[in-house]
Structures are given as structure tokens and as C-alpha cells.
mmCIF file of C-alpha atoms in Angstrom:
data_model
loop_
_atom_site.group_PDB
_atom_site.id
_atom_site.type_symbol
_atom_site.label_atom_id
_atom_site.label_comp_id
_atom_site.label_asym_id
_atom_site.label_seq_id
_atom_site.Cartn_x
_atom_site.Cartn_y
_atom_site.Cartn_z
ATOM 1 C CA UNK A 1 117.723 114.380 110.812
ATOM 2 C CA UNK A 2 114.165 115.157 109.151
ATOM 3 C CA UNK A 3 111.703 116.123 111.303
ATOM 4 C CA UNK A 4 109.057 112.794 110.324
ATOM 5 C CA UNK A 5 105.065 113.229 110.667
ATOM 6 C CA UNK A 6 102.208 111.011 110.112
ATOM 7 C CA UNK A 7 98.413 111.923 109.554
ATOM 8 C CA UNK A 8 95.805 110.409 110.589
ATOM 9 C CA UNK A 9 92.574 109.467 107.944
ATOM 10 C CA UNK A 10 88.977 107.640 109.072
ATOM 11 C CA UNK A 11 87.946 104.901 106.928
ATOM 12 C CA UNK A 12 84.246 105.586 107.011
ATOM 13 C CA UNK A 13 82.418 102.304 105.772
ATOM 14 C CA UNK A 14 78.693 102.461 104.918
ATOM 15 C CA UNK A 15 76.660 100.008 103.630
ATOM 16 C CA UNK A 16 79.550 98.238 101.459
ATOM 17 C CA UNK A 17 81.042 101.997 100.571
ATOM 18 C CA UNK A 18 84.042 103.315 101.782
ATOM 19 C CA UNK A 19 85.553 106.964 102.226
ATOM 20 C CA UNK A 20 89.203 108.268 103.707
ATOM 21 C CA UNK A 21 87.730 110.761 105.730
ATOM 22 C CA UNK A 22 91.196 113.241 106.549
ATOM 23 C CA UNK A 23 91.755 115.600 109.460
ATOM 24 C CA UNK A 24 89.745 118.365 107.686
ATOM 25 C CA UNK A 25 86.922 116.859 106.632
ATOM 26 C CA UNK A 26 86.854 115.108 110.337
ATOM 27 C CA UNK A 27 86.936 118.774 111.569
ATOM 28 C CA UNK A 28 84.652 120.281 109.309
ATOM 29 C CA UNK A 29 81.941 118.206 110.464
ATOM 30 C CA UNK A 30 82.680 118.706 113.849
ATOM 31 C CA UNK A 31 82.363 122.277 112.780
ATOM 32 C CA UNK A 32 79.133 122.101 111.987
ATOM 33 C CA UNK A 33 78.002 120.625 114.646
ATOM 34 C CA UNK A 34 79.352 123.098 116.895
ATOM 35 C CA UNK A 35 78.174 125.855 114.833
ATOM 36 C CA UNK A 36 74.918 125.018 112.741
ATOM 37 C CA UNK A 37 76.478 126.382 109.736
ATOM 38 C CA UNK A 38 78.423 125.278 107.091
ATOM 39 C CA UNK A 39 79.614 129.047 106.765
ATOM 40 C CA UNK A 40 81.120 129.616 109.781
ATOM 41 C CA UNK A 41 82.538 125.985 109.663
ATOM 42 C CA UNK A 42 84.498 126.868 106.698
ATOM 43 C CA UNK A 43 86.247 129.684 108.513
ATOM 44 C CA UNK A 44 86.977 127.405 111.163
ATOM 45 C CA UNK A 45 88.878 125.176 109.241
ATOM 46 C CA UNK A 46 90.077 128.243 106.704
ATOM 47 C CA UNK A 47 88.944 127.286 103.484
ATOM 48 C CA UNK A 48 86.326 128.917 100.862
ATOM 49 C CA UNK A 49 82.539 127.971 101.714
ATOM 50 C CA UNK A 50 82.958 126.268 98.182
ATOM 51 C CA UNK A 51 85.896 124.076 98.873
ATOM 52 C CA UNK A 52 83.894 123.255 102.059
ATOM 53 C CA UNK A 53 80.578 122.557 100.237
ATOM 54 C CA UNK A 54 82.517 120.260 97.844
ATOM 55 C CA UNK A 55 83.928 118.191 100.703
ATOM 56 C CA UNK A 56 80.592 117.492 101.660
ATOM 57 C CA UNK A 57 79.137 116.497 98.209
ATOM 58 C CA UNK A 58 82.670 114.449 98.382
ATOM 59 C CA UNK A 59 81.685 112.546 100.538
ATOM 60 C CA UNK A 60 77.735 112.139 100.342
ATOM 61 C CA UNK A 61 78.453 111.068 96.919
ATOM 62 C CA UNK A 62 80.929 108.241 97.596
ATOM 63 C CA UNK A 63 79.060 107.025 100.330
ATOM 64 C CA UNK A 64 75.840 107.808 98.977
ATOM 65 C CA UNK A 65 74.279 108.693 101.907
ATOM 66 C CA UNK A 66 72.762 112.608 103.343
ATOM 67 C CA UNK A 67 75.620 113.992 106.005
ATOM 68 C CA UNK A 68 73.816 117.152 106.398
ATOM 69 C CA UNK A 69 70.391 119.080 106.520
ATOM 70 C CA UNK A 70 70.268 122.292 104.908
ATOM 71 C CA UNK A 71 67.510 124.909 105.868
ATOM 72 C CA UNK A 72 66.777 128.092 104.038
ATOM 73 C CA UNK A 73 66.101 131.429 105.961
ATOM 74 C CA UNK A 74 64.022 134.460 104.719
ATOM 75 C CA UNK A 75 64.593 137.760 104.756
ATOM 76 C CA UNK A 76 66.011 138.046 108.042
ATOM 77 C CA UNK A 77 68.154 135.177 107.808
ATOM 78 C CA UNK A 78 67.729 131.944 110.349
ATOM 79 C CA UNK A 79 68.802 129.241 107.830
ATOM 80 C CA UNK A 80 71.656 126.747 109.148
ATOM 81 C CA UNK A 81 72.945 123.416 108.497
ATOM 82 C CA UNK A 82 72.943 120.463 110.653
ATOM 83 C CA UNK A 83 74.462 116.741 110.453
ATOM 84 C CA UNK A 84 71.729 114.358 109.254
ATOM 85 C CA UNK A 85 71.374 111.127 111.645
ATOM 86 C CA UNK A 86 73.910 109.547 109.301
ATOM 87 C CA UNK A 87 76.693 112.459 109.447
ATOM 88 C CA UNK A 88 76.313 112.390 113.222
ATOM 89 C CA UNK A 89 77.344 108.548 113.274
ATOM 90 C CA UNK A 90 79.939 109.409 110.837
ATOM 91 C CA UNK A 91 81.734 112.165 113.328
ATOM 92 C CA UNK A 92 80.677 109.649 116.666
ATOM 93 C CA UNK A 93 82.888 106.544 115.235
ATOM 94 C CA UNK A 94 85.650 109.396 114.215
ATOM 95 C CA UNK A 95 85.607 110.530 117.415
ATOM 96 C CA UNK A 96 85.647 107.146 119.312
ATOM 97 C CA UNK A 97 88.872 106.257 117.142
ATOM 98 C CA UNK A 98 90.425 110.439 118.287
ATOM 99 C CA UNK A 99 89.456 109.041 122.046
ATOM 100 C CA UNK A 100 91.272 105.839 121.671
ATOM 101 C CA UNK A 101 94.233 107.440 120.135
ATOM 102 C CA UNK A 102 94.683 109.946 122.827
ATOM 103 C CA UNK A 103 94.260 107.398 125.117
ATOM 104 C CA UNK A 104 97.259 105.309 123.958
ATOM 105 C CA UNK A 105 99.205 108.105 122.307
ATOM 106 C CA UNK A 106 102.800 107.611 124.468
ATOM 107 C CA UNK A 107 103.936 104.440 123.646
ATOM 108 C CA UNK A 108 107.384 103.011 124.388
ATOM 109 C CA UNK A 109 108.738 101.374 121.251
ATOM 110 C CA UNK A 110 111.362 98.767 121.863
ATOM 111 C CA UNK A 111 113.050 97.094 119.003
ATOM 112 C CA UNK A 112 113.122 93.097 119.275
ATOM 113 C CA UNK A 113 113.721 90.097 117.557
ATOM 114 C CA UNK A 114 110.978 87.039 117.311
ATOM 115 C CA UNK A 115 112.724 84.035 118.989
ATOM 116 C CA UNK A 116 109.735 81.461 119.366
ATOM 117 C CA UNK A 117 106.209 81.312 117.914
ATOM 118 C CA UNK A 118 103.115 79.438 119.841
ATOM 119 C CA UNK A 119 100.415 78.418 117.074
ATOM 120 C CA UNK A 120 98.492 76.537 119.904
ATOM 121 C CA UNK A 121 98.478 79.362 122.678
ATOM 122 C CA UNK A 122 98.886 82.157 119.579
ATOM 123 C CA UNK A 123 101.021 84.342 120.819
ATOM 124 C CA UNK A 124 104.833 84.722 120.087
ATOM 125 C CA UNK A 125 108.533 85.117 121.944
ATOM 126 C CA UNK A 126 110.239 88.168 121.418
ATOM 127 C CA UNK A 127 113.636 89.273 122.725
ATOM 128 C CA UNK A 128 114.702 92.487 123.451
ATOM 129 C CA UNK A 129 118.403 93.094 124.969
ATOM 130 C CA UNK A 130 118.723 90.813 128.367
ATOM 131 C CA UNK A 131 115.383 90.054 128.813
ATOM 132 C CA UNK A 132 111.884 88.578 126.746
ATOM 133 C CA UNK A 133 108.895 89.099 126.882
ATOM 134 C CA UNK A 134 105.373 87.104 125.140
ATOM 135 C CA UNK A 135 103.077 89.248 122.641
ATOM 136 C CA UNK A 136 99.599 88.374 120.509
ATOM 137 C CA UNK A 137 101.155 86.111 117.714
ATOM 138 C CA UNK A 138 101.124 87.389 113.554
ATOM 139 C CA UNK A 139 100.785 85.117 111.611
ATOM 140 C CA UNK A 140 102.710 86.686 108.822
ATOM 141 C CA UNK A 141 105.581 86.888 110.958
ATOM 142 C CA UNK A 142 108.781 84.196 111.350
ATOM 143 C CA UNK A 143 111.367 83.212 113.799
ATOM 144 C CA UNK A 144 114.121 85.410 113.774
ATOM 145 C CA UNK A 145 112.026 88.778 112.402
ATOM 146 C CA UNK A 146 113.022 92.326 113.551
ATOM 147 C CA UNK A 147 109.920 93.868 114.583
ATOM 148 C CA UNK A 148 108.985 96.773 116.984
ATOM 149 C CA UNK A 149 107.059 96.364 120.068
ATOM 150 C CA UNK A 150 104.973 99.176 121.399
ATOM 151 C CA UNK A 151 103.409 99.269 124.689
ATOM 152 C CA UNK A 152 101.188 102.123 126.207
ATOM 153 C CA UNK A 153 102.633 103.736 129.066
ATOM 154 C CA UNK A 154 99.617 103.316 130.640
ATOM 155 C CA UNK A 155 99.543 99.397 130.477
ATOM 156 C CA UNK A 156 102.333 99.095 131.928
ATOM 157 C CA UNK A 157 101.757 98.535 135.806
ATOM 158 C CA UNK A 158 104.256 99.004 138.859
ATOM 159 C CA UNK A 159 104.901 96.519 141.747
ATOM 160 C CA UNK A 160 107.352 96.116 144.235
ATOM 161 C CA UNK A 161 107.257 92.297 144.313
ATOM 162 C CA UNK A 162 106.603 90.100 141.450
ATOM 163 C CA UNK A 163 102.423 88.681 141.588
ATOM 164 C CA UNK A 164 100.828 85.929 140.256
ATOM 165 C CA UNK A 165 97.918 87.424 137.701
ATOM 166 C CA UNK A 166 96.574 87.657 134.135
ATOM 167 C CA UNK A 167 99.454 89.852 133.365
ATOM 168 C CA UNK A 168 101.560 87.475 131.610
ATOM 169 C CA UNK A 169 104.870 89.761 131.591
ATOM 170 C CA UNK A 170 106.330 90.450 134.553
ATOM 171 C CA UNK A 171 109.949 91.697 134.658
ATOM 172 C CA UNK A 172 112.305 93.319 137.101
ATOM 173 C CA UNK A 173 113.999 96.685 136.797
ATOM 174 C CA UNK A 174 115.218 100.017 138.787
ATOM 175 C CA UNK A 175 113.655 103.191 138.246
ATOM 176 C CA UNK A 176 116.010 105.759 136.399
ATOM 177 C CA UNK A 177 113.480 109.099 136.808
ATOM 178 C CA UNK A 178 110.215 110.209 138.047
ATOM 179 C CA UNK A 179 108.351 113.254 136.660
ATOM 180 C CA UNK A 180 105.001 114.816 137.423
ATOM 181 C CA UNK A 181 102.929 115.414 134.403
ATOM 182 C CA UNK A 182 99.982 117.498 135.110
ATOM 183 C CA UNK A 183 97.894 114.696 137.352
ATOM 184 C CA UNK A 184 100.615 111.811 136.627
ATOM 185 C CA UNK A 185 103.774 110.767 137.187
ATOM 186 C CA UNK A 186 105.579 109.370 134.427
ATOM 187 C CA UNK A 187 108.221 107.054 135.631
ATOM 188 C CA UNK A 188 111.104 105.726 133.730
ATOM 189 C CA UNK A 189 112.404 102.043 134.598
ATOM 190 C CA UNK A 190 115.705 100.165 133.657
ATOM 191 C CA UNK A 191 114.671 96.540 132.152
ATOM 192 C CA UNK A 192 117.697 95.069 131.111
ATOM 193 C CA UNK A 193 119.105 97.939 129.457
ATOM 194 C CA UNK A 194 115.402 98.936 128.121
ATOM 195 C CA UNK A 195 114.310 102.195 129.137
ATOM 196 C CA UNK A 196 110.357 101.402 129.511
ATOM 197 C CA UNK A 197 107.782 104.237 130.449
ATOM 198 C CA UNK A 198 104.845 103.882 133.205
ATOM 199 C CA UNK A 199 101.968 106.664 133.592
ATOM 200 C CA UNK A 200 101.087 105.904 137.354
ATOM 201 C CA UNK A 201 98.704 108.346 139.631
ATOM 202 C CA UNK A 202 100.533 110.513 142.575
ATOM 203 C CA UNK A 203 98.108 108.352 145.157
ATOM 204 C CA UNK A 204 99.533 104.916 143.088
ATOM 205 C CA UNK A 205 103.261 106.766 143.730
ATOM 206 C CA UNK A 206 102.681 107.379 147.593
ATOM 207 C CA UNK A 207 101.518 104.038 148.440
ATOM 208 C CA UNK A 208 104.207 102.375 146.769
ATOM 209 C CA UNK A 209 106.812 104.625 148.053
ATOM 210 C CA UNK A 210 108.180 104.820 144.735
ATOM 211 C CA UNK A 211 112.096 106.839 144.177
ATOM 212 C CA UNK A 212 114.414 107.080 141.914
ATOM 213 C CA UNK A 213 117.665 103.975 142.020
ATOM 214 C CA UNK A 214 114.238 101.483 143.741
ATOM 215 C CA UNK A 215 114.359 97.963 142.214
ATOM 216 C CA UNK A 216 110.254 97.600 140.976
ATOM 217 C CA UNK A 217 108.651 95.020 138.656
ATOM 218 C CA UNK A 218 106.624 96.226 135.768
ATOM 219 C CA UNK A 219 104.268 93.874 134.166
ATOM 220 C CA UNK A 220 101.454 94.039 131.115
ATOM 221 C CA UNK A 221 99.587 91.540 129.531
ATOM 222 C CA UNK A 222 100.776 90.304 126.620
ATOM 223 C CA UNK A 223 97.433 91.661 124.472
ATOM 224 C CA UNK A 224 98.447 95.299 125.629
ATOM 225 C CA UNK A 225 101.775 94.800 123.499
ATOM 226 C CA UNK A 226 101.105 95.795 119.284
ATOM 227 C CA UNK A 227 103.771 94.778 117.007
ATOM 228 C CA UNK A 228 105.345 96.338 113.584
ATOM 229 C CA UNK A 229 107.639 94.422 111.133
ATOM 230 C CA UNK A 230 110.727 96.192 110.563
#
């Protein structure tokens, strides 16, 4: 099987214009703010100070808008370049969108089917295997699409009876394997022949007495759960 890889690219909107900002770019800026020099961020990154001087013009001349200060030294050198108060912002909302991404990068991803949809309450049924589960409606979806559900490990919470709460989910199943993972344990729980993934603390683990063949509940609200169309 091929070994499959995305990317990831910032859509960088300002005032009306609009700019796929890739990986490099992202780090070259980053670069020079780390550095104060658009020289040293190009060996960072490993391309020629040219290539990196023509991402910036790149991009300062889609968005029409100053990214970055350039100062002249004399003799003795001293000169640098710096993000302008717009190429800041720029790297800040990339690196908002990096934090978010991190934060939510293990996901389980459970195929399903759509098996009732809620215009009033707008959200959606979806089955998956022996058991269902509710989800943010799409409105370009229909009863009866295959779609993929993916939930963060992290929204998923553990409980050893069932409670009455906001989390609108709330399904029974038998742990199949614990693991520590640097300050977490990941835990891995049968739902109806659904392997689903939980990040809980080692504290979280102790209280609940948590081991491996225990019947827990999981639950997550149904906002936590994102939705693809196969």
C-alpha cells in the first residue's frame, strides 16, 4: 500500500486578498523572527537567499501589504530584517491554526452511515456497527450517506456509570488496552465492535481505577464529532 501524506497551507486573507501561505513560507517567517535576518532564515529552511527574498515579494505583492522591515548596516555590518506589524499577524494566525492542529492531531476515524437528519435541532443520526451516535448536521449531506466521523481522542471522556450532562453521546464499552504516553494514558475502548481512543491523565486513571477487560462509558458532545463524505 502507498505510503499517503497531506500538507498543510494557511489561507492568509487581508483586506479582501488572499494568499496559500505553504509550510515553507510559514517557516521562513518564523525564521526571521527567530533570527533577525532573512540570511540566516534562508539556511534554515535550505534555500538560496534569492528564492527566499522572492517568497517574500510573493507574498507582499499578492497581499499588498509590507511583511518585513529591512535595515541596512555600514561598514561593520548590523543590518537585519524584522516582520513588519502586518507579517507578525500573518505568522500569529498561522500559528494559532499549528496550535489547534496539534491539539486535535489523533483522531479516531470511524466509518458510518447517516440514518436520520434533524433540520429543527440541526444535527444528524449516524450509525456505526451496533451502536449510533448524534453529530452537527451538513446540510449537503442525505439519509443513507457514507461519511467518516472523526473524534479527538481528547474529547472523548471516561466514566464508569452513564451521567446526565451536555455530552449528548454517551455509550458503553470495555477497555481493550491502556498505554502511557509521555504524561497520558491513551486508552483503547470496545464500542460495539468500534475501537475508539481516549487521552486521559495518570491522576484521571487512578481515581477511576481504570484496567484493561473494565466495562466504562465514553461520552462527547456531539459538536466535538467533524464529519467527511466518503
Amino acid at each position: 500500500m502507498a505510503d499517503v501524506s497531506a500538507g498543510v497551507e494557511y489561507k492568509i486573507n487581508v483586506d479582501g486578498n488572499s494568499f496559500l501561505l505553504d509550510s515553507k513560507k510559514y517557516q521562513l517567517l518564523e525564521s526571521i523572527l527567530d533570527t533577525g535576518s532573512l540570511t540566516e532564515a534562508a539556511k534554515y529552511i535550505n534555500v538560496s537567499y534569492r528564492t527566499a527574498l522572492n517568497y517574500i515579494e510573493k507574498i507582499e505583492s499578492t497581499l499588498n501589504v509590507k511583511i518585513v522591515s529591512t535595515t541596512k548596516g555600514g561598514k561593520g555590518g548590523g543590518g537585519g530584517t524584522t516582520l513588519t506589524e502586518e507579517g507578525y499577524s500573518i505568522l500569529k494566525e498561522c500559528k494559532k491554526i499549528n496550535a489547534i492542529m496539534e491539539l486535535h492531531k489523533d483522531v479516531n476515524e470511524i466509518e458510518a452511515e447517516i440514518i436520520d437528519i434533524n433540520d429543527v435541532k440541526g444535527v444528524m443520526t449516524i450509525k456505526m456497527k451496533d451502536f449510533q451516535i448524534n453529530a452537527p448536521l451538513n446540510r449537503k449531506y442525505e439519509i443513507g450517506d457514507k461519511i467518516l466521523a472523526l473524534i479527538s481522542y481528547d474529547n472523548i471522556f471516561l466514566m464508569l456509570e452513564p451521567q446526565t450532562s451536555s455530552i449528548r453521546n454517551i455509550l458503553k464499552g470495555k477497555i481493550v488496552e491502556m498505554k502511557l504516553i509521555g504524561e497520558i494514558i491513551r486508552v483503547k475502548i470496545n464500542v460495539g465492535g468500534v475501537v475508539v481512543c481516549s487521552d486521559i491523565t495518570v491522576s484521571a486513571e487512578k481515581e477511576l481505577n481504570l484496567n484493561i477487560g473494565k466495562d466504562v462509558y465514553i461520552g462527547f458532545k456531539a459538536m466535538s464529532v467533524a464529519t467527511l463524505k466518503l
